[in-house]
Amino acid sequence: MRRLLPTIAVAAVCLFGAPTALATTQTAHGGTVTATFTFEGKVPNFRGLHLTISRAGAVVYNQPVVAKFCGKLCWPGPLVGRRSAVQVVDLEHTGDPDIVLNLYSGGAHCCTLVQIFSFDAAANTYVKTERVFGDPDARIVNLRHDGRFEFLTADDAFAYRFTDYAASGLPIEILTYANGRFTDVTRSYPRLVAKDAAVWLKAFNGMARAGYPDSVGVIAAWAADEDLLGHSKLVTRYLAHQARAGHLNAPVGAGGAKFVAQLQKFLRRRGYLR
C-alpha cells in the first residue's frame, strides 16, 4: 500500500562543546529540494527544533520550528517505527514537492501534528499549513499506486466521545492535501472502510464472553464505517437489536437506547450519516 518516498537520510552527531547534549540531523530530498530538520535532546526533553529548506542549493527557508498547538515545546515525530520526522513529497501532484514535518505534542498518546510547507514562488519562500491529528498517527501513503498521496489516519473526534480513550474506537480517515487545505476522501476507499468496519465488529463480538462491559466505543467506530458505506439501515437495525439485548454498555456515560440516540446525532453532525 505504501509507495517508496524519496530517500531519507538520518544522522546523529555529538554537539561539540556540550558532551551531554545530542544533536540529531534528519535530511530529506526530492528533485532539487532538500529539507534539513535538526533538534537536540531526547524524550521527554527535546529542544532547538529547526527546519531549513533549500532549492538547487540555495536556502529559501531557515526558521525555528514553532506550532500553534505546542509552541516551541514540540517533539519530533513519529516516536515509533524509526521513520524520519521530515519528508519531501509531491502531495499536490504539481511537480514541485512539499515538505512534511511530523511533530508530537508530548504526553501519553496525544497529539500528532503535521506541518506542510509549500513553495510560494512570488515570495521565494515556503508557506506553512498545520493540522493537529490528535491521538492517531498520520501516515503518507499512495493507496492507488498512481503517484498521488494521501494521509492515512483515524477520526480523533471519537476519542473519549463515548467512553475512555483505551476503549474508544477511532474509524479510518483518509485525507488529501492541496492549496493549503485537507480534504476528506474516505468515502472513495470503500474496501478499506469495510475492512476497518470488520475490525471493529470483531472487537465488539469479542466482548461477548465478558458480558460487553465497555462496548460503546468500538461499536461507534463500526457504525461510522458502515454509514460511510451507505449501510445506515443496517446500522439502525443492528444497534437497536444490541440495545434490546443489553450489549451496549459504558462504565461512565450513556448505554443502550440512549447511547444509540447520542451516537446517531453525533454521526449526522460529523457527516457520516446523511
Tab-separated table of C-alpha atoms in Angstrom:
chain	number	residue	atom	x	y	z
A	1	MET	CA	0.000	0.000	0.000
A	2	ARG	CA	2.892	2.299	0.580
A	3	ARG	CA	4.912	3.854	-2.192
A	4	LEU	CA	8.575	4.357	-1.535
A	5	LEU	CA	9.128	8.016	-0.642
A	6	PRO	CA	12.263	9.970	-1.584
A	7	THR	CA	15.379	8.770	0.173
A	8	ILE	CA	15.634	9.988	3.749
A	9	ALA	CA	18.961	10.155	5.496
A	10	VAL	CA	19.040	10.246	9.267
A	11	ALA	CA	22.236	11.009	11.139
A	12	ALA	CA	23.024	11.785	14.763
A	13	VAL	CA	26.194	13.605	15.768
A	14	CYS	CA	27.508	14.786	19.113
A	15	LEU	CA	27.233	18.513	19.722
A	16	PHE	CA	30.689	19.995	20.234
A	17	GLY	CA	31.142	21.873	23.461
A	18	ALA	CA	28.153	20.156	25.095
A	19	PRO	CA	29.004	16.469	25.539
A	20	THR	CA	25.759	15.723	27.386
A	21	ALA	CA	23.557	17.008	24.540
A	22	LEU	CA	22.804	15.014	21.415
A	23	ALA	CA	22.117	16.858	18.183
A	24	THR	CA	20.184	14.992	15.511
A	25	THR	CA	20.001	15.916	11.844
A	26	GLN	CA	17.388	14.433	9.511
A	27	THR	CA	17.568	15.236	5.811
A	28	ALA	CA	15.088	14.510	3.015
A	29	HIS	CA	15.490	15.100	-0.724
A	30	GLY	CA	13.084	15.390	-3.646
A	31	GLY	CA	14.298	16.680	-7.013
A	32	THR	CA	16.241	19.888	-6.366
A	33	VAL	CA	14.598	20.370	-2.953
A	34	THR	CA	16.377	19.468	0.279
A	35	ALA	CA	14.845	19.745	3.747
A	36	THR	CA	17.021	19.531	6.864
A	37	PHE	CA	15.458	19.114	10.303
A	38	THR	CA	17.645	19.411	13.391
A	39	PHE	CA	16.962	19.103	17.100
A	40	GLU	CA	18.669	18.310	20.393
A	41	GLY	CA	17.844	16.060	23.314
A	42	LYS	CA	15.673	13.008	23.740
A	43	VAL	CA	12.329	12.028	25.271
A	44	PRO	CA	10.973	13.947	27.090
A	45	ASN	CA	13.411	16.861	26.775
A	46	PHE	CA	13.686	17.932	23.138
A	47	ARG	CA	14.801	21.448	22.251
A	48	GLY	CA	16.163	23.563	19.435
A	49	LEU	CA	13.896	22.189	16.678
A	50	HIS	CA	14.856	23.880	13.392
A	51	LEU	CA	13.947	23.452	9.715
A	52	THR	CA	15.979	24.551	6.703
A	53	ILE	CA	14.770	24.182	3.105
A	54	SER	CA	16.920	24.737	0.033
A	55	ARG	CA	16.197	24.716	-3.689
A	56	ALA	CA	19.031	23.880	-6.069
A	57	GLY	CA	21.445	24.544	-3.219
A	58	ALA	CA	20.046	27.961	-2.264
A	59	VAL	CA	18.457	28.285	1.182
A	60	VAL	CA	14.941	29.753	0.929
A	61	TYR	CA	13.575	28.855	4.373
A	62	ASN	CA	15.502	28.807	7.639
A	63	GLN	CA	13.365	29.013	10.782
A	64	PRO	CA	12.874	27.516	14.249
A	65	VAL	CA	10.024	25.011	14.392
A	66	VAL	CA	7.018	26.531	16.141
A	67	ALA	CA	3.500	25.071	16.266
A	68	LYS	CA	0.239	26.623	17.396
A	69	PHE	CA	-0.553	23.568	19.498
A	70	CYS	CA	2.733	23.142	21.368
A	71	GLY	CA	4.744	26.270	20.581
A	72	LYS	CA	8.482	25.613	20.760
A	73	LEU	CA	7.977	22.602	23.036
A	74	CYS	CA	7.023	20.092	20.328
A	75	TRP	CA	8.771	16.762	19.981
A	76	PRO	CA	9.966	15.360	16.656
A	77	GLY	CA	7.614	12.675	15.470
A	78	PRO	CA	6.771	9.936	14.972
A	79	LEU	CA	8.022	8.281	18.139
A	80	VAL	CA	7.717	4.744	16.770
A	81	GLY	CA	8.717	2.969	13.596
A	82	ARG	CA	12.106	4.681	13.171
A	83	ARG	CA	10.653	6.950	10.483
A	84	SER	CA	12.227	10.321	9.894
A	85	ALA	CA	10.196	13.324	11.027
A	86	VAL	CA	10.803	15.164	7.745
A	87	GLN	CA	9.733	14.104	4.255
A	88	VAL	CA	9.796	15.683	0.804
A	89	VAL	CA	6.670	14.585	-1.062
A	90	ASP	CA	4.699	15.931	-4.026
A	91	LEU	CA	1.396	15.949	-2.132
A	92	GLU	CA	-0.319	18.278	-4.588
A	93	HIS	CA	0.902	16.445	-7.714
A	94	THR	CA	2.302	19.638	-9.235
A	95	GLY	CA	5.861	18.502	-9.830
A	96	ASP	CA	7.094	20.808	-7.060
A	97	PRO	CA	7.285	18.767	-3.851
A	98	ASP	CA	6.070	19.856	-0.434
A	99	ILE	CA	7.948	19.397	2.821
A	100	VAL	CA	6.108	17.437	5.502
A	101	LEU	CA	7.240	17.758	9.111
A	102	ASN	CA	5.803	15.331	11.652
A	103	LEU	CA	5.616	16.556	15.246
A	104	TYR	CA	4.289	15.351	18.573
A	105	SER	CA	2.981	17.478	21.420
A	106	GLY	CA	4.229	15.183	24.181
A	107	GLY	CA	2.090	13.209	26.587
A	108	ALA	CA	0.902	9.634	26.885
A	109	HIS	CA	-0.719	9.329	23.451
A	110	CYS	CA	-1.565	12.798	22.148
A	111	CYS	CA	-1.104	14.657	19.978
A	112	THR	CA	0.171	14.126	16.441
A	113	LEU	CA	0.785	17.298	14.414
A	114	VAL	CA	1.749	17.699	10.773
A	115	GLN	CA	3.205	20.835	9.215
A	116	ILE	CA	3.252	21.121	5.422
A	117	PHE	CA	5.490	23.647	3.697
A	118	SER	CA	4.508	24.603	0.128
A	119	PHE	CA	6.617	26.806	-2.124
A	120	ASP	CA	5.422	30.355	-2.818
A	121	ALA	CA	7.241	31.372	-5.992
A	122	ALA	CA	6.265	35.043	-5.698
A	123	ALA	CA	7.814	35.334	-2.234
A	124	ASN	CA	10.567	32.782	-2.923
A	125	THR	CA	9.900	31.015	0.351
A	126	TYR	CA	7.729	28.293	1.860
A	127	VAL	CA	4.276	28.778	3.389
A	128	LYS	CA	3.275	26.604	6.337
A	129	THR	CA	-0.021	24.777	6.864
A	130	GLU	CA	-0.576	22.960	10.158
A	131	ARG	CA	-3.017	20.256	11.187
A	132	VAL	CA	-3.483	18.573	14.557
A	133	PHE	CA	-4.497	14.931	14.040
A	134	GLY	CA	-4.909	14.274	17.755
A	135	ASP	CA	-4.324	10.802	19.162
A	136	PRO	CA	-3.866	8.759	15.949
A	137	ASP	CA	-0.780	8.705	13.769
A	138	ALA	CA	-0.974	10.107	10.234
A	139	ARG	CA	0.979	8.224	7.550
A	140	ILE	CA	1.598	9.373	3.998
A	141	VAL	CA	0.580	6.597	1.621
A	142	ASN	CA	-0.087	6.061	-2.086
A	143	LEU	CA	-3.210	3.941	-1.921
A	144	ARG	CA	-3.860	3.673	-5.656
A	145	HIS	CA	-0.198	3.469	-6.674
A	146	ASP	CA	-0.731	6.390	-9.029
A	147	GLY	CA	1.769	8.874	-7.628
A	148	ARG	CA	-0.925	10.754	-5.714
A	149	PHE	CA	-0.517	10.697	-1.965
A	150	GLU	CA	-2.972	10.521	0.911
A	151	PHE	CA	-2.812	10.825	4.685
A	152	LEU	CA	-3.997	7.599	6.300
A	153	THR	CA	-5.224	8.253	9.833
A	154	ALA	CA	-8.315	7.876	12.039
A	155	ASP	CA	-11.042	10.235	13.229
A	156	ASP	CA	-9.894	11.630	16.557
A	157	ALA	CA	-13.374	13.027	17.270
A	158	PHE	CA	-14.286	9.548	18.572
A	159	ALA	CA	-11.570	9.560	21.248
A	160	TYR	CA	-13.222	9.923	24.656
A	161	ARG	CA	-16.566	10.689	22.991
A	162	PHE	CA	-18.491	7.724	24.418
A	163	THR	CA	-16.010	6.147	26.829
A	164	ASP	CA	-12.390	6.405	27.955
A	165	TYR	CA	-9.594	6.570	25.401
A	166	ALA	CA	-8.442	2.970	25.851
A	167	ALA	CA	-11.913	1.656	24.984
A	168	SER	CA	-12.645	4.163	22.205
A	169	GLY	CA	-12.760	3.080	18.584
A	170	LEU	CA	-11.461	5.560	16.004
A	171	PRO	CA	-12.763	4.862	12.479
A	172	ILE	CA	-10.482	5.116	9.482
A	173	GLU	CA	-9.969	8.541	7.914
A	174	ILE	CA	-8.227	9.306	4.612
A	175	LEU	CA	-7.303	12.851	3.622
A	176	THR	CA	-5.682	14.565	0.662
A	177	TYR	CA	-3.900	17.912	0.705
A	178	ALA	CA	-3.877	20.710	-1.879
A	179	ASN	CA	-3.817	24.515	-1.892
A	180	GLY	CA	-3.423	24.776	1.852
A	181	ARG	CA	-6.413	22.570	2.657
A	182	PHE	CA	-7.095	18.985	3.705
A	183	THR	CA	-9.992	17.139	2.066
A	184	ASP	CA	-11.684	14.047	3.497
A	185	VAL	CA	-11.786	11.377	0.773
A	186	THR	CA	-12.508	8.357	2.982
A	187	ARG	CA	-15.694	7.501	1.074
A	188	SER	CA	-13.591	6.997	-2.058
A	189	TYR	CA	-11.972	3.900	-0.493
A	190	PRO	CA	-14.879	1.575	0.366
A	191	ARG	CA	-12.724	-1.550	0.587
A	192	LEU	CA	-10.544	-0.003	3.272
A	193	VAL	CA	-13.599	1.296	5.103
A	194	ALA	CA	-15.215	-2.155	5.002
A	195	LYS	CA	-12.009	-3.740	6.278
A	196	ASP	CA	-11.923	-1.250	9.141
A	197	ALA	CA	-15.581	-1.926	9.959
A	198	ALA	CA	-14.839	-5.644	10.182
A	199	VAL	CA	-12.081	-4.965	12.715
A	200	TRP	CA	-14.431	-3.029	14.999
A	201	LEU	CA	-17.240	-5.571	14.702
A	202	LYS	CA	-14.835	-8.363	15.591
A	203	ALA	CA	-13.706	-6.382	18.635
A	204	PHE	CA	-17.332	-5.875	19.685
A	205	ASN	CA	-18.213	-9.558	19.288
A	206	GLY	CA	-15.095	-10.464	21.245
A	207	MET	CA	-16.621	-8.793	24.301
A	208	ALA	CA	-19.489	-11.287	24.494
A	209	ARG	CA	-17.793	-13.670	26.920
A	210	ALA	CA	-17.155	-10.833	29.395
A	211	GLY	CA	-20.702	-9.509	29.073
A	212	TYR	CA	-19.958	-6.436	26.923
A	213	PRO	CA	-18.704	-4.348	29.886
A	214	ASP	CA	-17.458	-1.351	27.857
A	215	SER	CA	-18.639	-1.855	24.304
A	216	VAL	CA	-19.952	1.510	23.093
A	217	GLY	CA	-16.597	2.822	21.866
A	218	VAL	CA	-15.860	0.085	19.348
A	219	ILE	CA	-19.429	-0.224	18.077
A	220	ALA	CA	-19.459	3.538	17.471
A	221	ALA	CA	-16.487	3.176	15.125
A	222	TRP	CA	-18.199	0.267	13.343
A	223	ALA	CA	-21.361	2.333	12.872
A	224	ALA	CA	-19.354	5.224	11.430
A	225	ASP	CA	-17.660	2.974	8.874
A	226	GLU	CA	-20.912	1.305	7.855
A	227	ASP	CA	-22.655	4.664	7.476
A	228	LEU	CA	-19.851	5.781	5.149
A	229	LEU	CA	-20.592	2.693	3.067
A	230	GLY	CA	-24.265	3.682	2.836
A	231	HIS	CA	-25.485	0.973	5.208
A	232	SER	CA	-27.426	3.241	7.556
A	233	LYS	CA	-30.490	0.955	7.700
A	234	LEU	CA	-28.272	-1.973	8.673
A	235	VAL	CA	-26.666	0.151	11.382
A	236	THR	CA	-30.038	1.236	12.771
A	237	ARG	CA	-31.342	-2.337	12.941
A	238	TYR	CA	-28.177	-3.762	14.448
A	239	LEU	CA	-27.835	-1.092	17.122
A	240	ALA	CA	-31.494	-1.444	18.101
A	241	HIS	CA	-31.062	-5.205	18.452
A	242	GLN	CA	-27.904	-4.857	20.542
A	243	ALA	CA	-29.556	-2.245	22.761
A	244	ARG	CA	-32.501	-4.552	23.458
A	245	ALA	CA	-30.084	-7.374	24.239
A	246	GLY	CA	-28.267	-5.220	26.798
A	247	HIS	CA	-24.984	-5.293	24.894
A	248	LEU	CA	-24.348	-1.535	24.591
A	249	ASN	CA	-22.682	-0.601	27.856
A	250	ALA	CA	-20.315	2.033	29.223
A	251	PRO	CA	-18.858	2.376	32.725
A	252	VAL	CA	-19.439	6.121	32.533
A	253	GLY	CA	-21.916	7.744	30.173
A	254	ALA	CA	-24.920	6.557	28.252
A	255	GLY	CA	-25.619	2.977	27.229
A	256	GLY	CA	-28.450	1.178	25.486
A	257	ALA	CA	-31.041	3.165	23.539
A	258	LYS	CA	-29.825	6.468	24.977
A	259	PHE	CA	-26.336	5.775	23.617
A	260	VAL	CA	-27.784	4.908	20.206
A	261	ALA	CA	-29.638	8.225	20.061
A	262	GLN	CA	-26.497	10.143	21.006
A	263	LEU	CA	-24.411	8.201	18.504
A	264	GLN	CA	-26.796	8.794	15.603
A	265	LYS	CA	-26.859	12.518	16.349
A	266	PHE	CA	-23.066	12.578	16.522
A	267	LEU	CA	-22.660	10.648	13.254
A	268	ARG	CA	-25.004	13.011	11.455
A	269	ARG	CA	-23.163	16.045	12.770
A	270	ARG	CA	-19.813	14.566	11.689
A	271	GLY	CA	-21.081	13.815	8.177
A	272	TYR	CA	-21.113	10.021	8.424
A	273	LEU	CA	-24.880	9.739	8.388
A	274	ARG	CA	-26.677	11.512	5.557
